Amino acid sequence: MEKPCILATTFGAPGGTYKRFAPVVEKHFTIIPYETFPPDQKNLSEQVKVVFVWGGALKVDRGLMQFLPNLKVVVNGGVGVDHLDIPMINSFGVKVCNTPHVVDNATADIGMGLMLASARKIVEGHHYSLTHNNEDLPESSMGMNVSGATLGIIGMGRIAYKVARRAQGFDMKILYHNRNRRKEEERAVGATYCLNMEDLLQQSDFVMVVVVNVSPATQKLIGAKELAMMKPTSTLINISRGHVVDQDALVEALQKKVIRAAALDVTYPEPLPIGHPLAALPNDTLR
């Protein structure tokens, strides 16, 4: 049986799909490289049944959709679909799917890793080991304790629950804020529900944003007002979406030591331009 054709960026090429995924895709599809795809060739355009989106190189816009009359589905190689115009794609009778659950554990690990790296000054210690000109450890290398501290989680979904389970291993007190109370997860990890996010911000030593979707309600959810509510010794960790945090307000809060530190897995844009203020701050850990 002839394999259906999939339009994808070249595997292993700069900006393309990771090479490790090639064997799986090649097993089920005939790959048409996006970089050399000639949309003016009608026969080839008609063969494409699937578009695989990885990163930002392949833009699924109206022009592309019009050239693919037999397209059935646009597949996003990740959880977030903020970069896809789903109503526009659906208007062509084409479905959109993503890969939920695949990176849940990895994202929870990153959240814990960022918290530990920031609190225990791991990055600073690495740089000191490579560049020191004396044997005196700076006082800033002391860091702060994670064990026994209070972790406030904003958004209690699948990933947040996995973060909370990991935090149990550090004997952390766990607070969470969510639109809906999650009593089952709450009991499983011994978490305390905060109806108001302000209560969580004021009590937490570490605030981890795990909200998944970017919407008018979550865009700049953490701004100057919210940062001012946090303890001056607290750390903000974002493993959600870059736009959930007001980066200008965060830069100012870090510069003025409104909060102790930040640790970010996501930013906007991504990656940050060379010389961006966030990248120059000593109390900000970027991944």
mmCIF file of C-alpha atoms in Angstrom:
data_model
loop_
_atom_site.group_PDB
_atom_site.id
_atom_site.type_symbol
_atom_site.label_atom_id
_atom_site.label_comp_id
_atom_site.label_asym_id
_atom_site.label_seq_id
_atom_site.Cartn_x
_atom_site.Cartn_y
_atom_site.Cartn_z
ATOM 1 C CA MET A 1 0.000 0.000 0.000
ATOM 2 C CA GLU A 2 1.370 3.394 -0.992
ATOM 3 C CA LYS A 3 2.276 5.604 1.940
ATOM 4 C CA PRO A 4 0.570 9.012 2.207
ATOM 5 C CA CYS A 5 2.683 12.098 1.602
ATOM 6 C CA ILE A 6 3.643 14.406 4.443
ATOM 7 C CA LEU A 7 5.027 17.921 4.045
ATOM 8 C CA ALA A 8 7.727 18.596 6.642
ATOM 9 C CA THR A 9 10.913 20.566 7.115
ATOM 10 C CA THR A 10 14.071 18.649 6.243
ATOM 11 C CA PHE A 11 15.118 16.281 8.998
ATOM 12 C CA GLY A 12 18.440 17.234 10.536
ATOM 13 C CA ALA A 13 18.790 20.506 8.616
ATOM 14 C CA PRO A 14 19.288 23.827 10.458
ATOM 15 C CA GLY A 15 15.847 24.937 11.604
ATOM 16 C CA GLY A 16 14.379 21.645 10.429
ATOM 17 C CA THR A 17 12.798 18.725 12.224
ATOM 18 C CA TYR A 18 15.072 16.813 14.557
ATOM 19 C CA LYS A 19 16.781 13.915 12.797
ATOM 20 C CA ARG A 20 15.855 11.453 15.533
ATOM 21 C CA PHE A 21 12.203 11.611 14.415
ATOM 22 C CA ALA A 22 12.961 10.634 10.817
ATOM 23 C CA PRO A 23 12.725 6.802 11.169
ATOM 24 C CA VAL A 24 9.271 6.975 12.733
ATOM 25 C CA VAL A 25 7.906 9.381 10.136
ATOM 26 C CA GLU A 26 9.546 7.558 7.208
ATOM 27 C CA LYS A 27 7.955 4.292 8.344
ATOM 28 C CA HIS A 28 4.472 5.662 7.781
ATOM 29 C CA PHE A 29 4.827 8.510 5.273
ATOM 30 C CA THR A 30 6.544 9.616 2.113
ATOM 31 C CA ILE A 31 8.294 12.837 3.096
ATOM 32 C CA ILE A 32 8.167 15.909 0.875
ATOM 33 C CA PRO A 33 10.747 18.476 2.104
ATOM 34 C CA TYR A 34 9.141 21.852 2.728
ATOM 35 C CA GLU A 35 12.297 23.740 1.713
ATOM 36 C CA THR A 36 12.132 22.416 -1.854
ATOM 37 C CA PHE A 37 8.370 22.095 -2.107
ATOM 38 C CA PRO A 38 7.146 23.723 -5.345
ATOM 39 C CA PRO A 39 3.515 24.701 -4.711
ATOM 40 C CA ASP A 40 3.077 25.533 -8.373
ATOM 41 C CA GLN A 41 3.350 21.821 -9.263
ATOM 42 C CA LYS A 42 -0.241 20.713 -9.045
ATOM 43 C CA ASN A 43 0.392 16.972 -9.020
ATOM 44 C CA LEU A 44 2.737 17.135 -6.053
ATOM 45 C CA SER A 45 0.484 19.541 -4.153
ATOM 46 C CA GLU A 46 -2.442 17.173 -4.566
ATOM 47 C CA GLN A 47 -0.482 14.318 -2.989
ATOM 48 C CA VAL A 48 0.072 16.020 0.349
ATOM 49 C CA LYS A 49 -2.270 14.633 2.989
ATOM 50 C CA VAL A 50 -0.440 15.784 6.134
ATOM 51 C CA VAL A 51 1.575 18.836 7.172
ATOM 52 C CA PHE A 52 3.969 18.298 10.072
ATOM 53 C CA VAL A 53 4.882 21.476 11.947
ATOM 54 C CA TRP A 54 8.079 21.521 14.001
ATOM 55 C CA GLY A 55 9.389 24.874 15.181
ATOM 56 C CA GLY A 56 8.695 28.025 13.238
ATOM 57 C CA ALA A 57 10.200 27.333 9.823
ATOM 58 C CA LEU A 58 7.038 25.903 8.255
ATOM 59 C CA LYS A 59 4.311 28.529 8.198
ATOM 60 C CA VAL A 60 0.794 27.205 7.784
ATOM 61 C CA ASP A 61 -0.906 30.212 6.235
ATOM 62 C CA ARG A 62 -3.851 30.633 3.909
ATOM 63 C CA GLY A 63 -1.588 30.596 0.868
ATOM 64 C CA LEU A 64 -0.192 27.178 1.736
ATOM 65 C CA MET A 65 -3.618 25.797 2.553
ATOM 66 C CA GLN A 66 -4.940 26.862 -0.864
ATOM 67 C CA PHE A 67 -2.162 24.896 -2.580
ATOM 68 C CA LEU A 68 -2.998 21.656 -0.737
ATOM 69 C CA PRO A 69 -6.491 20.625 -1.878
ATOM 70 C CA ASN A 70 -6.310 17.110 -0.405
ATOM 71 C CA LEU A 71 -4.795 18.013 2.948
ATOM 72 C CA LYS A 72 -6.459 16.163 5.827
ATOM 73 C CA VAL A 73 -4.593 17.179 8.955
ATOM 74 C CA VAL A 74 -1.981 19.593 10.298
ATOM 75 C CA VAL A 75 0.095 17.893 12.990
ATOM 76 C CA ASN A 76 1.990 19.983 15.530
ATOM 77 C CA GLY A 77 5.056 18.345 17.037
ATOM 78 C CA GLY A 78 4.414 19.669 20.526
ATOM 79 C CA VAL A 79 1.648 20.616 22.922
ATOM 80 C CA GLY A 80 1.181 24.337 22.268
ATOM 81 C CA VAL A 81 -0.699 25.409 19.145
ATOM 82 C CA ASP A 82 -0.634 29.179 19.709
ATOM 83 C CA HIS A 83 1.320 29.624 16.468
ATOM 84 C CA LEU A 84 -1.404 27.961 14.381
ATOM 85 C CA ASP A 85 -4.517 29.745 13.106
ATOM 86 C CA ILE A 86 -6.857 26.890 13.939
ATOM 87 C CA PRO A 87 -10.120 28.528 12.760
ATOM 88 C CA MET A 88 -8.489 29.328 9.400
ATOM 89 C CA ILE A 89 -7.161 25.773 9.024
ATOM 90 C CA ASN A 90 -10.526 24.290 10.024
ATOM 91 C CA SER A 91 -12.259 26.483 7.438
ATOM 92 C CA PHE A 92 -10.553 24.330 4.785
ATOM 93 C CA GLY A 93 -12.028 21.199 6.340
ATOM 94 C CA VAL A 94 -8.629 20.293 7.797
ATOM 95 C CA LYS A 95 -8.123 19.053 11.348
ATOM 96 C CA VAL A 96 -5.365 20.147 13.726
ATOM 97 C CA CYS A 97 -3.773 17.820 16.240
ATOM 98 C CA ASN A 98 -0.919 18.071 18.704
ATOM 99 C CA THR A 99 1.055 15.718 20.951
ATOM 100 C CA PRO A 100 -0.282 16.091 24.502
ATOM 101 C CA HIS A 101 1.217 14.161 27.421
ATOM 102 C CA VAL A 102 4.464 13.456 25.534
ATOM 103 C CA VAL A 103 6.497 16.111 27.344
ATOM 104 C CA ASP A 104 4.645 16.165 30.675
ATOM 105 C CA ASN A 105 7.423 14.487 32.646
ATOM 106 C CA ALA A 106 10.165 16.362 30.804
ATOM 107 C CA THR A 107 8.508 19.721 31.508
ATOM 108 C CA ALA A 108 8.002 18.890 35.172
ATOM 109 C CA ASP A 109 11.673 17.894 35.376
ATOM 110 C CA ILE A 110 12.673 21.207 33.796
ATOM 111 C CA GLY A 111 10.546 23.118 36.295
ATOM 112 C CA MET A 112 12.249 21.405 39.215
ATOM 113 C CA GLY A 113 15.636 21.775 37.548
ATOM 114 C CA LEU A 114 15.192 25.511 37.090
ATOM 115 C CA MET A 115 14.063 25.911 40.681
ATOM 116 C CA LEU A 116 17.098 24.010 41.978
ATOM 117 C CA ALA A 117 19.519 25.756 39.615
ATOM 118 C CA SER A 118 18.299 29.181 40.710
ATOM 119 C CA ALA A 119 18.053 28.420 44.408
ATOM 120 C CA ARG A 120 21.397 26.610 44.716
ATOM 121 C CA LYS A 121 23.278 28.929 42.319
ATOM 122 C CA ILE A 122 24.331 26.063 40.067
ATOM 123 C CA VAL A 123 24.942 28.165 36.957
ATOM 124 C CA GLU A 124 26.889 30.774 38.917
ATOM 125 C CA GLY A 125 28.958 28.030 40.529
ATOM 126 C CA HIS A 126 29.794 26.583 37.139
ATOM 127 C CA HIS A 127 30.951 29.963 35.835
ATOM 128 C CA TYR A 128 32.977 30.582 38.999
ATOM 129 C CA SER A 129 34.732 27.223 38.624
ATOM 130 C CA LEU A 130 35.747 28.131 35.070
ATOM 131 C CA THR A 131 36.715 31.772 35.556
ATOM 132 C CA HIS A 132 37.695 32.407 39.208
ATOM 133 C CA ASN A 133 40.908 34.305 39.936
ATOM 134 C CA ASN A 134 41.036 33.540 43.672
ATOM 135 C CA GLU A 135 39.921 30.800 46.034
ATOM 136 C CA ASP A 136 37.316 32.829 47.923
ATOM 137 C CA LEU A 137 33.775 31.677 47.259
ATOM 138 C CA PRO A 138 31.442 34.667 46.873
ATOM 139 C CA GLU A 139 28.753 35.012 49.534
ATOM 140 C CA SER A 140 26.117 34.911 46.793
ATOM 141 C CA SER A 141 27.037 31.268 46.161
ATOM 142 C CA MET A 142 25.210 30.291 49.357
ATOM 143 C CA GLY A 143 21.841 30.306 47.631
ATOM 144 C CA MET A 144 18.677 29.328 49.483
ATOM 145 C CA ASN A 145 16.975 26.149 50.607
ATOM 146 C CA VAL A 146 14.453 24.310 48.508
ATOM 147 C CA SER A 147 13.781 21.605 51.078
ATOM 148 C CA GLY A 148 10.993 22.682 53.391
ATOM 149 C CA ALA A 149 10.217 25.822 51.379
ATOM 150 C CA THR A 150 6.766 26.786 50.094
ATOM 151 C CA LEU A 151 6.042 26.172 46.420
ATOM 152 C CA GLY A 152 3.109 27.993 44.852
ATOM 153 C CA ILE A 153 1.869 26.459 41.600
ATOM 154 C CA ILE A 154 -0.323 28.484 39.252
ATOM 155 C CA GLY A 155 -2.444 26.123 37.180
ATOM 156 C CA MET A 156 -3.039 22.567 38.431
ATOM 157 C CA GLY A 157 -3.103 20.449 35.280
ATOM 158 C CA ARG A 158 -1.186 17.304 34.350
ATOM 159 C CA ILE A 159 2.254 18.927 34.398
ATOM 160 C CA ALA A 160 1.623 20.876 37.593
ATOM 161 C CA TYR A 161 0.522 17.687 39.333
ATOM 162 C CA LYS A 162 3.787 16.012 38.313
ATOM 163 C CA VAL A 163 5.715 19.036 39.605
ATOM 164 C CA ALA A 164 3.868 18.769 42.919
ATOM 165 C CA ARG A 165 4.723 15.076 43.201
ATOM 166 C CA ARG A 166 8.393 15.881 42.682
ATOM 167 C CA ALA A 167 8.206 18.702 45.221
ATOM 168 C CA GLN A 168 6.955 16.217 47.823
ATOM 169 C CA GLY A 169 10.411 14.645 47.721
ATOM 170 C CA PHE A 170 11.822 17.941 48.986
ATOM 171 C CA ASP A 171 9.282 18.179 51.821
ATOM 172 C CA MET A 172 7.916 21.352 50.294
ATOM 173 C CA LYS A 173 4.665 22.935 51.384
ATOM 174 C CA ILE A 174 2.565 23.045 48.225
ATOM 175 C CA LEU A 175 0.015 25.736 47.415
ATOM 176 C CA TYR A 176 -1.873 25.931 44.154
ATOM 177 C CA HIS A 177 -4.230 28.256 42.339
ATOM 178 C CA ASN A 178 -6.513 27.024 39.587
ATOM 179 C CA ARG A 179 -9.790 28.105 38.040
ATOM 180 C CA ASN A 180 -11.374 24.974 39.476
ATOM 181 C CA ARG A 181 -10.409 23.235 42.690
ATOM 182 C CA ARG A 182 -8.780 19.845 42.025
ATOM 183 C CA LYS A 183 -9.592 17.931 45.201
ATOM 184 C CA GLU A 184 -8.284 14.560 44.045
ATOM 185 C CA GLU A 185 -4.858 15.935 43.055
ATOM 186 C CA GLU A 186 -4.907 18.118 46.165
ATOM 187 C CA ARG A 187 -5.274 15.123 48.455
ATOM 188 C CA ALA A 188 -2.716 13.062 46.537
ATOM 189 C CA VAL A 189 0.099 15.588 47.007
ATOM 190 C CA GLY A 190 -1.050 17.267 50.219
ATOM 191 C CA ALA A 191 -1.544 20.618 48.486
ATOM 192 C CA THR A 192 -3.528 23.591 49.752
ATOM 193 C CA TYR A 193 -5.913 25.375 47.391
ATOM 194 C CA CYS A 194 -5.719 29.155 47.120
ATOM 195 C CA LEU A 195 -8.928 30.580 45.729
ATOM 196 C CA ASN A 196 -7.186 33.910 45.155
ATOM 197 C CA MET A 197 -3.858 33.966 43.360
ATOM 198 C CA GLU A 198 -2.802 36.874 45.579
ATOM 199 C CA ASP A 199 -2.735 34.588 48.628
ATOM 200 C CA LEU A 200 -0.429 32.178 46.829
ATOM 201 C CA LEU A 201 1.907 34.953 45.682
ATOM 202 C CA GLN A 202 2.217 36.398 49.166
ATOM 203 C CA GLN A 203 2.987 33.082 50.878
ATOM 204 C CA SER A 204 5.272 31.286 48.392
ATOM 205 C CA ASP A 205 9.052 31.087 48.379
ATOM 206 C CA PHE A 206 8.909 29.784 44.821
ATOM 207 C CA VAL A 207 6.110 30.628 42.388
ATOM 208 C CA MET A 208 5.933 28.291 39.400
ATOM 209 C CA VAL A 209 3.670 29.228 36.494
ATOM 210 C CA VAL A 210 2.387 26.093 34.770
ATOM 211 C CA VAL A 211 -0.641 27.566 32.979
ATOM 212 C CA VAL A 212 -0.709 26.014 29.508
ATOM 213 C CA ASN A 213 -2.913 28.061 27.202
ATOM 214 C CA VAL A 214 -2.307 31.670 26.218
ATOM 215 C CA SER A 215 -5.584 33.581 26.163
ATOM 216 C CA PRO A 216 -6.715 37.120 26.937
ATOM 217 C CA ALA A 217 -7.202 35.914 30.530
ATOM 218 C CA THR A 218 -3.683 34.501 30.904
ATOM 219 C CA GLN A 219 -1.627 36.949 28.817
ATOM 220 C CA LYS A 220 0.578 38.948 31.224
ATOM 221 C CA LEU A 221 -1.064 37.090 34.073
ATOM 222 C CA ILE A 222 2.055 37.897 36.085
ATOM 223 C CA GLY A 223 2.779 41.618 35.835
ATOM 224 C CA ALA A 224 4.130 44.408 38.007
ATOM 225 C CA LYS A 225 1.184 44.183 40.422
ATOM 226 C CA GLU A 226 1.599 40.450 40.941
ATOM 227 C CA LEU A 227 5.386 40.633 41.262
ATOM 228 C CA ALA A 228 5.007 43.287 43.949
ATOM 229 C CA MET A 229 2.858 40.862 45.953
ATOM 230 C CA MET A 230 5.617 38.258 46.082
ATOM 231 C CA LYS A 231 8.176 38.005 48.872
ATOM 232 C CA PRO A 232 11.422 39.905 48.206
ATOM 233 C CA THR A 233 13.176 36.570 48.808
ATOM 234 C CA SER A 234 11.016 34.646 46.349
ATOM 235 C CA THR A 235 11.729 33.228 42.904
ATOM 236 C CA LEU A 236 9.460 33.201 39.844
ATOM 237 C CA ILE A 237 9.689 30.142 37.586
ATOM 238 C CA ASN A 238 7.872 30.025 34.249
ATOM 239 C CA ILE A 239 7.484 26.721 32.371
ATOM 240 C CA SER A 240 4.219 27.749 30.741
ATOM 241 C CA ARG A 241 4.231 30.244 27.868
ATOM 242 C CA GLY A 242 6.373 33.351 27.548
ATOM 243 C CA HIS A 243 3.431 35.732 27.160
ATOM 244 C CA VAL A 244 1.974 34.690 30.530
ATOM 245 C CA VAL A 245 4.625 36.877 32.198
ATOM 246 C CA ASP A 246 5.051 40.590 31.477
ATOM 247 C CA GLN A 247 8.780 40.550 30.664
ATOM 248 C CA ASP A 248 9.257 44.308 30.964
ATOM 249 C CA ALA A 249 7.755 44.216 34.452
ATOM 250 C CA LEU A 250 9.917 41.204 35.311
ATOM 251 C CA VAL A 251 13.109 42.956 34.205
ATOM 252 C CA GLU A 252 12.259 45.935 36.413
ATOM 253 C CA ALA A 253 11.366 43.691 39.363
ATOM 254 C CA LEU A 254 14.677 41.836 39.089
ATOM 255 C CA GLN A 255 16.686 45.033 38.700
ATOM 256 C CA LYS A 256 15.030 46.621 41.731
ATOM 257 C CA LYS A 257 15.153 43.347 43.708
ATOM 258 C CA VAL A 258 11.398 43.285 44.152
ATOM 259 C CA ILE A 259 11.892 39.510 43.975
ATOM 260 C CA ARG A 260 15.090 37.539 44.493
ATOM 261 C CA ALA A 261 15.290 35.775 41.155
ATOM 262 C CA ALA A 262 13.574 34.314 38.104
ATOM 263 C CA ALA A 263 14.103 31.088 36.171
ATOM 264 C CA LEU A 264 12.543 30.882 32.715
ATOM 265 C CA ASP A 265 12.023 27.996 30.336
ATOM 266 C CA VAL A 266 9.955 30.195 28.006
ATOM 267 C CA THR A 267 10.263 33.783 26.787
ATOM 268 C CA TYR A 268 9.017 36.023 23.988
ATOM 269 C CA PRO A 269 10.472 35.989 21.496
ATOM 270 C CA GLU A 270 12.212 32.666 21.803
ATOM 271 C CA PRO A 271 15.141 32.637 21.968
ATOM 272 C CA LEU A 272 15.683 36.148 23.289
ATOM 273 C CA PRO A 273 17.754 38.487 21.097
ATOM 274 C CA ILE A 274 21.406 38.804 22.037
ATOM 275 C CA GLY A 275 21.749 41.645 24.528
ATOM 276 C CA HIS A 276 18.179 41.432 25.847
ATOM 277 C CA PRO A 277 17.962 42.822 29.414
ATOM 278 C CA LEU A 278 16.759 39.494 30.816
ATOM 279 C CA ALA A 279 19.884 37.773 29.532
ATOM 280 C CA ALA A 280 22.143 40.309 31.242
ATOM 281 C CA LEU A 281 20.695 40.017 34.741
ATOM 282 C CA PRO A 282 22.668 37.977 37.286
ATOM 283 C CA ASN A 283 19.514 36.876 39.107
ATOM 284 C CA ASP A 284 17.803 35.368 36.069
ATOM 285 C CA THR A 285 18.336 31.783 34.892
ATOM 286 C CA LEU A 286 17.363 31.125 31.271
ATOM 287 C CA ARG A 287 16.994 27.800 29.544
#
